[in-house]
Amino acid sequence: MKKLVLLVVLCFSSVVIAQKKDKGLLTIDGKVTTVSDFKRVYEKNLDVIDNEEAKDLEKNLELYINYKLKVKEAYNIKLDTLPSYIKEMEGFKNQLSAPYMQDTLFINKLVKDAYFRTKNEVKAKHILIRTPKIPSPKDTLAAYKKITEIRNRILKGEDFEAVAEETSEDPSARDDDKRKRKGNKGNLGYFSAFKMVFPFEEAAYTTKVGEVSKPFRTRYGYHILKVDDVRPSKGEVEVAHILLTKETKNAKVLIDSIYNELEKDVQFKALARKYSNDTGSKSKGGKLRKFGTGVMVKPIEDVAFSLEKEGEYSKPFQTRFGWHIVQLIKKHPVQSFNEIERELKNKVKSGERAQLSEKAVINKLKKKYTISENNIAKEIFDNDKIRTIAKDSLQSVLLTINKKEIKQEAFVNYIKNRKNKPVFELFNDFKDQEILTYYKANLEKTEPEFANTLQEYKDGLLLFELMQREIWEKSSKDTLGLKNHYTTNITKYHNKEFKKVKGEVMNDYQNYLEKNWIADLKNKSVIKVDKKQLKKLIKFYNKG
């Protein structure tokens, strides 16, 4: 019975959107359902009906009337005020509105860009000038000037790597005497999509080979980069390895003896379990997680990708960790766009790129809305103790979006626990958030599809609660009524014992209760069907 109700909810939920020239088909207590409203619902219903009898238009109209009466009753007894209902609707509305907060065309472009950057790796080197975690305009300007001066030196002919070693505030660029580690002079090697913070990736893939980018900002500070190469991606590789750390006694002699064992067809897994010092992979026969370029130290990466046949193993080689032998398990080339489109889209929507898509929506809304800022009210930004200003002193309108006024108080509440940015930057974030909040609050007025789906869910949720109260709970508790229904209709059940047909009896009793309940609702309502419009509809569908 519950499944039947859910089907009716799906088939007959709709929002009445008034159209001036649309004829009325049905009126229940003065509320009109137009011909086009019913047509939309009926045609939606046809998609889930697979027999001709159930497609009968007059029967569908009767079901629709019953549905509308139930929903009306749910609102009459204020089921829409239940805390559980309100909470459920808030959650659904947030879920339903989420796609509207993203620019679909922009997302699709980002996904295609991400695929190109997955198929093609870029090799780059960079110079970083850091900014504080909470930079002031002065800090930002100083870092920008410094990186610009460094870029000008390189454009005038100085060597990028030498300048990086001298000026970059990325510690890896210079030698580390304490750790006995050589600096990379800004070289990052090859990388692909999602391996760097997005602004860095964007700069790398939009700068031509051999050129130096313009200064750009990430959360770390200001950078410039030089692109050395772009090549097709090698994909990912799955390998196992045996590691003898540099602390191992006679490591070179031992690794050579392990290699000789492999040459005698001793299993790689067995030798890895016996000898490897890598505790993370030893128990798995030396197996490492699948990886692409730029993840492992370069010697391991180079050897892993140089192996051609599955099961092939390398000669012993040395890294800063010790001695290794690597065996190829499997190579994983980059899949086709269709195969990884969904995965890429999920990454785009859950990462930094999602903010760009949201920003694209906000920029469109800024052009559409009338937005004004009160410069006098913004003078509180200069107050060092802005977060402790009394509420009574924060009642001036700070921002207006169309006719919605937002006071200083709302902004101060917004920044109370946000101290990671200067106040003027936080205001820009606050304004963007308020624009989205306003858009979200008015979606029902601006997006018909959103309004329809939301109303369907509202009505369906109410109907489910109503049926629970009026039919399902009553039938389960009314044991006497259930037994009487069985006794009255015992021939229908072929005189079988009650316990053997209890489920069937329960279903029939629920239908009986619902039928009487619907009759009572009809008696309390004034229902009018425009017979002329109904005949036209029947003729229209019979013709089809």
Coordinates of N, CA and C in Angstrom, one line a residue, residues 107 154 253 289 302 322 416 430 483:
I107 N 31.3 24.5 -15.5 CA 31.7 23.2 -14.9 C 32.2 22.3 -16.1
I154 N 64.7 38.0 -15.1 CA 64.8 36.8 -15.9 C 64.5 37.2 -17.4
V253 N 75.8 -5.7 -1.3 CA 76.1 -7.1 -1.5 C 74.7 -7.9 -1.4
R289 N 51.2 1.5 -3.8 CA 49.9 2.1 -4.4 C 50.2 2.6 -5.8
D302 N 61.3 6.8 -12.7 CA 62.0 6.6 -14.0 C 62.1 5.1 -14.3
G322 N 68.0 4.3 -0.1 CA 68.8 3.0 0.0 C 68.8 2.3 -1.4
K416 N 33.1 37.1 13.0 CA 33.5 36.9 14.4 C 34.5 35.8 14.5
F430 N 31.6 38.0 2.2 CA 30.3 38.2 2.8 C 29.3 38.6 1.7
K483 N -10.5 -8.0 12.0 CA -11.1 -9.3 12.1 C -12.5 -9.3 11.5

